[in-house]
Structure formats: C-alpha cells, structure tokens
Amino acid sequence: MLIETEPTPNPATLKFLPGQAVMDSGTRDFATPEEAEASPLAEAIFALGDVTGVFFGRDFVSVTAAPGIAWSSLKPDVLAILHDHFAARMPLFRSVGTAGFSVAPDDMIATDDPADADIVAQIRELIDTRVRPAVANDGGDIVYRGFDKGKVYLQLQGACQGCPSSSATLKQGIEQLLRHYVPEVTEVRAV
C-alpha cells in the first residue's frame, strides 16, 4: 500500500492520501487527544506526542505537527500508523458504547432568522459547491456556523486551523465570493 503525502498551505500540516476512502460522508476534526479517543486511528496518531490535530476528509487524513516539530522526524511514524491501520482494514471509529463516542452537534454561532432562509440557502450552496472542495484540496474543511445581520460565521478545520494564510483566504477569497453572489453578506468571520 502506497500512501501519498502532499504539503498544505499550513506548514505545520501534511495531507496523507491512503488511496482509498477515509470517510464515507462528512468530515471529522480532532483538536485534542481526548476528542481522538473516539477513533483508534486518531488516538494512535496523537499518541506520538508531537501532534496537535488530526482531520479526516473524504479520501485523506491531515495531521498537524506541534510547534517546533520537524516533519522529517514525524512523517515516518505517521505513515507507519496510517499504513498499519488501512492495510488491516481497521474501523475508523470505535462503536458508540465503547468510548462514549458522539458526533459533536452542529453548533451554530448565530441563529438563522427564518426570514433569511433564501440567503442562508445561497450561502450554504456556495460554500458546499465552491469553497469546501477547494479547501479539501488543501487538507481542510470549512463549516457553516450561522448568518446574522450580514455576517457569515465559518469554522475552519484541519489544515485550515492555524494556517498563516487562513485570514487572507477568508477575506480575499470566501468573503469576496459570497459578497459577489449574495449582496446581503457584508462580512465573513472565523469562529
């Protein structure tokens, strides 16, 4: 089994492509070792000690190294864990009863006003069709978290968290795109 790696715009994060599906649908972001207890794979990667984030995408795993850790020393260990996991066809998640695993609720920062339903639908459509695929190519995801008085709230995940260019992506990329197609949007904020 060959696992390819790709750099991401975030120098602390590498994208690993195992050549098969990782998640059947959706994504999953692990920001702490405690969150990673839901997944044997994420838990094993965090157990290396030099990892601050693990993200599962459709066909990739992004891993974020702790500050000051060189990928030249961490990459072989991550590759070994990924290879063993996927070669053995191990489950990605523990069963619900085992570790009290539950998917985090879709935490909204702003409660969408029903009067804004058409605007919110346009925003979600643009995020799902234009933004998320591009961000997934960089090893991350962006999740809609609300719309209130012209402001769109988005959560950055995977390689996007802590990326030096994330604020530029939000302001010069996503905000401009949304403002162009949805004039009611005045600002995009990361949460």
XYZ file of C-alpha atoms in Angstrom:
191
model
C 0.000 0.000 0.000
C 1.353 3.386 -1.015
C 0.307 6.429 0.986
C 0.989 9.688 -0.788
C 1.673 12.927 1.059
C 1.017 16.479 -0.011
C 2.013 19.747 1.605
C -0.750 22.143 2.608
C -0.697 25.937 2.812
C -0.255 25.422 6.569
C 3.417 24.433 7.021
C 2.569 22.598 10.257
C 0.101 20.302 8.471
C 0.644 17.484 5.986
C -2.069 15.783 3.959
C -1.872 11.976 3.725
C -3.711 10.166 0.898
C -4.112 6.422 1.550
C -5.577 5.744 -1.911
C -8.981 4.785 -0.526
C -11.965 6.364 1.164
C -11.370 7.584 4.693
C -14.857 8.959 5.462
C -17.944 7.775 3.589
C -19.564 11.154 4.180
C -18.745 14.313 6.078
C -15.505 15.112 7.855
C -14.205 14.790 11.396
C -11.798 17.120 13.181
C -9.869 16.113 16.313
C -8.218 19.013 18.139
C -7.239 17.165 21.336
C -6.168 13.674 22.419
C -9.423 13.442 24.391
C -11.509 14.005 21.249
C -9.346 11.435 19.461
C -10.470 8.691 21.859
C -13.444 8.199 19.522
C -11.117 6.897 16.804
C -8.349 4.295 17.164
C -6.540 5.892 14.225
C -6.687 9.464 15.544
C -5.769 8.231 19.026
C -2.686 6.405 17.693
C -1.540 9.496 15.813
C -1.984 11.728 18.877
C -0.088 9.132 20.956
C 3.040 10.092 19.032
C 3.073 13.156 21.283
C 4.126 15.657 18.639
C 0.677 16.145 17.099
C -1.844 18.928 17.762
C -4.544 18.000 15.255
C -5.926 15.164 13.148
C -8.549 15.665 10.458
C -10.398 13.027 8.424
C -11.617 14.064 4.981
C -13.301 12.004 2.290
C -10.082 10.489 0.948
C -7.351 11.969 3.124
C -6.060 12.431 6.659
C -4.444 15.745 7.614
C -2.084 15.801 10.566
C -0.822 18.945 12.280
C 2.555 18.827 13.997
C 3.204 20.597 17.280
C 5.167 23.867 17.134
C 8.875 23.271 16.604
C 8.461 19.672 15.399
C 10.122 18.870 12.069
C 8.078 16.786 9.652
C 11.234 14.890 8.701
C 11.142 13.140 12.091
C 7.343 12.841 12.482
C 6.320 11.810 8.963
C 7.696 8.217 9.037
C 5.812 7.471 12.267
C 2.537 8.885 10.929
C 2.958 6.937 7.680
C 3.549 3.705 9.639
C 0.402 4.218 11.720
C -1.694 5.033 8.640
C -0.285 2.078 6.691
C -0.968 -0.385 9.509
C -4.477 0.958 10.036
C -5.598 0.911 6.402
C -3.777 -2.322 5.462
C -5.547 -4.123 8.350
C -8.884 -2.523 7.363
C -9.426 -1.421 10.948
C -12.531 0.616 11.829
C -12.129 4.374 11.755
C -14.293 4.882 14.848
C -14.995 2.916 17.980
C -18.539 1.702 18.455
C -20.796 4.194 20.226
C -20.865 2.353 23.541
C -17.125 1.822 23.823
C -15.810 5.332 24.405
C -18.955 7.376 24.802
C -18.419 8.497 21.223
C -20.831 11.009 19.852
C -20.671 13.373 16.939
C -20.490 16.964 18.077
C -23.690 18.865 17.424
C -23.813 21.361 14.597
C -23.041 24.282 16.919
C -24.438 27.440 15.434
C -22.846 30.724 16.438
C -25.818 32.732 15.200
C -29.388 31.519 14.997
C -30.527 31.842 11.406
C -33.604 34.035 11.082
C -36.331 32.198 9.133
C -36.772 35.384 7.090
C -33.204 34.844 5.823
C -33.845 31.265 4.636
C -33.201 32.087 0.960
C -29.991 33.960 1.791
C -28.760 31.130 4.028
C -29.562 28.572 1.311
C -27.484 30.575 -1.204
C -24.582 30.877 1.263
C -24.637 27.151 2.067
C -24.818 26.244 -1.624
C -21.777 28.401 -2.449
C -19.822 27.013 0.498
C -20.670 23.408 -0.394
C -20.044 23.698 -4.139
C -17.270 26.292 -4.424
C -15.442 26.638 -1.113
C -15.364 23.223 0.538
C -13.951 21.326 -2.485
C -11.126 23.845 -2.840
C -10.355 23.772 0.879
C -10.435 19.941 0.903
C -7.682 20.021 -1.730
C -5.584 21.839 0.862
C -6.319 19.278 3.595
C -9.084 21.027 5.498
C -12.716 21.975 5.651
C -14.895 24.990 6.334
C -18.192 24.536 8.131
C -21.090 26.991 8.116
C -21.947 28.185 11.648
C -24.504 30.920 11.080
C -25.652 34.130 9.421
C -26.667 37.227 11.352
C -27.149 40.802 10.126
C -24.889 40.363 7.098
C -22.178 38.411 8.914
C -21.396 34.812 7.935
C -19.738 32.676 10.615
C -17.491 29.826 9.448
C -15.422 27.287 11.348
C -12.022 26.326 9.946
C -10.970 22.691 10.353
C -7.992 20.502 9.513
C -5.120 22.237 7.748
C -7.105 25.494 7.747
C -6.870 25.875 11.522
C -3.818 27.918 12.361
C -2.816 28.326 8.727
C -0.918 31.575 8.164
C -2.992 32.285 5.047
C -6.400 31.447 6.557
C -7.362 35.062 7.242
C -6.442 36.017 3.664
C -8.466 33.047 2.369
C -11.448 34.184 4.408
C -11.260 37.855 3.464
C -9.905 37.893 -0.102
C -11.388 34.587 -1.168
C -14.509 33.439 0.606
C -15.817 36.844 1.675
C -15.423 38.289 -1.817
C -17.108 35.242 -3.379
C -20.067 35.383 -1.006
C -20.456 39.171 -1.294
C -20.405 38.895 -5.089
C -23.177 36.302 -5.282
C -25.105 37.211 -2.114
C -25.222 41.013 -1.728
C -26.713 40.691 1.771
C -23.362 39.348 3.013
C -21.230 42.137 4.458
C -18.538 40.168 6.312
C -17.177 36.660 6.918
C -15.816 35.721 10.333
C -13.958 32.669 11.560
C -15.115 31.092 14.807
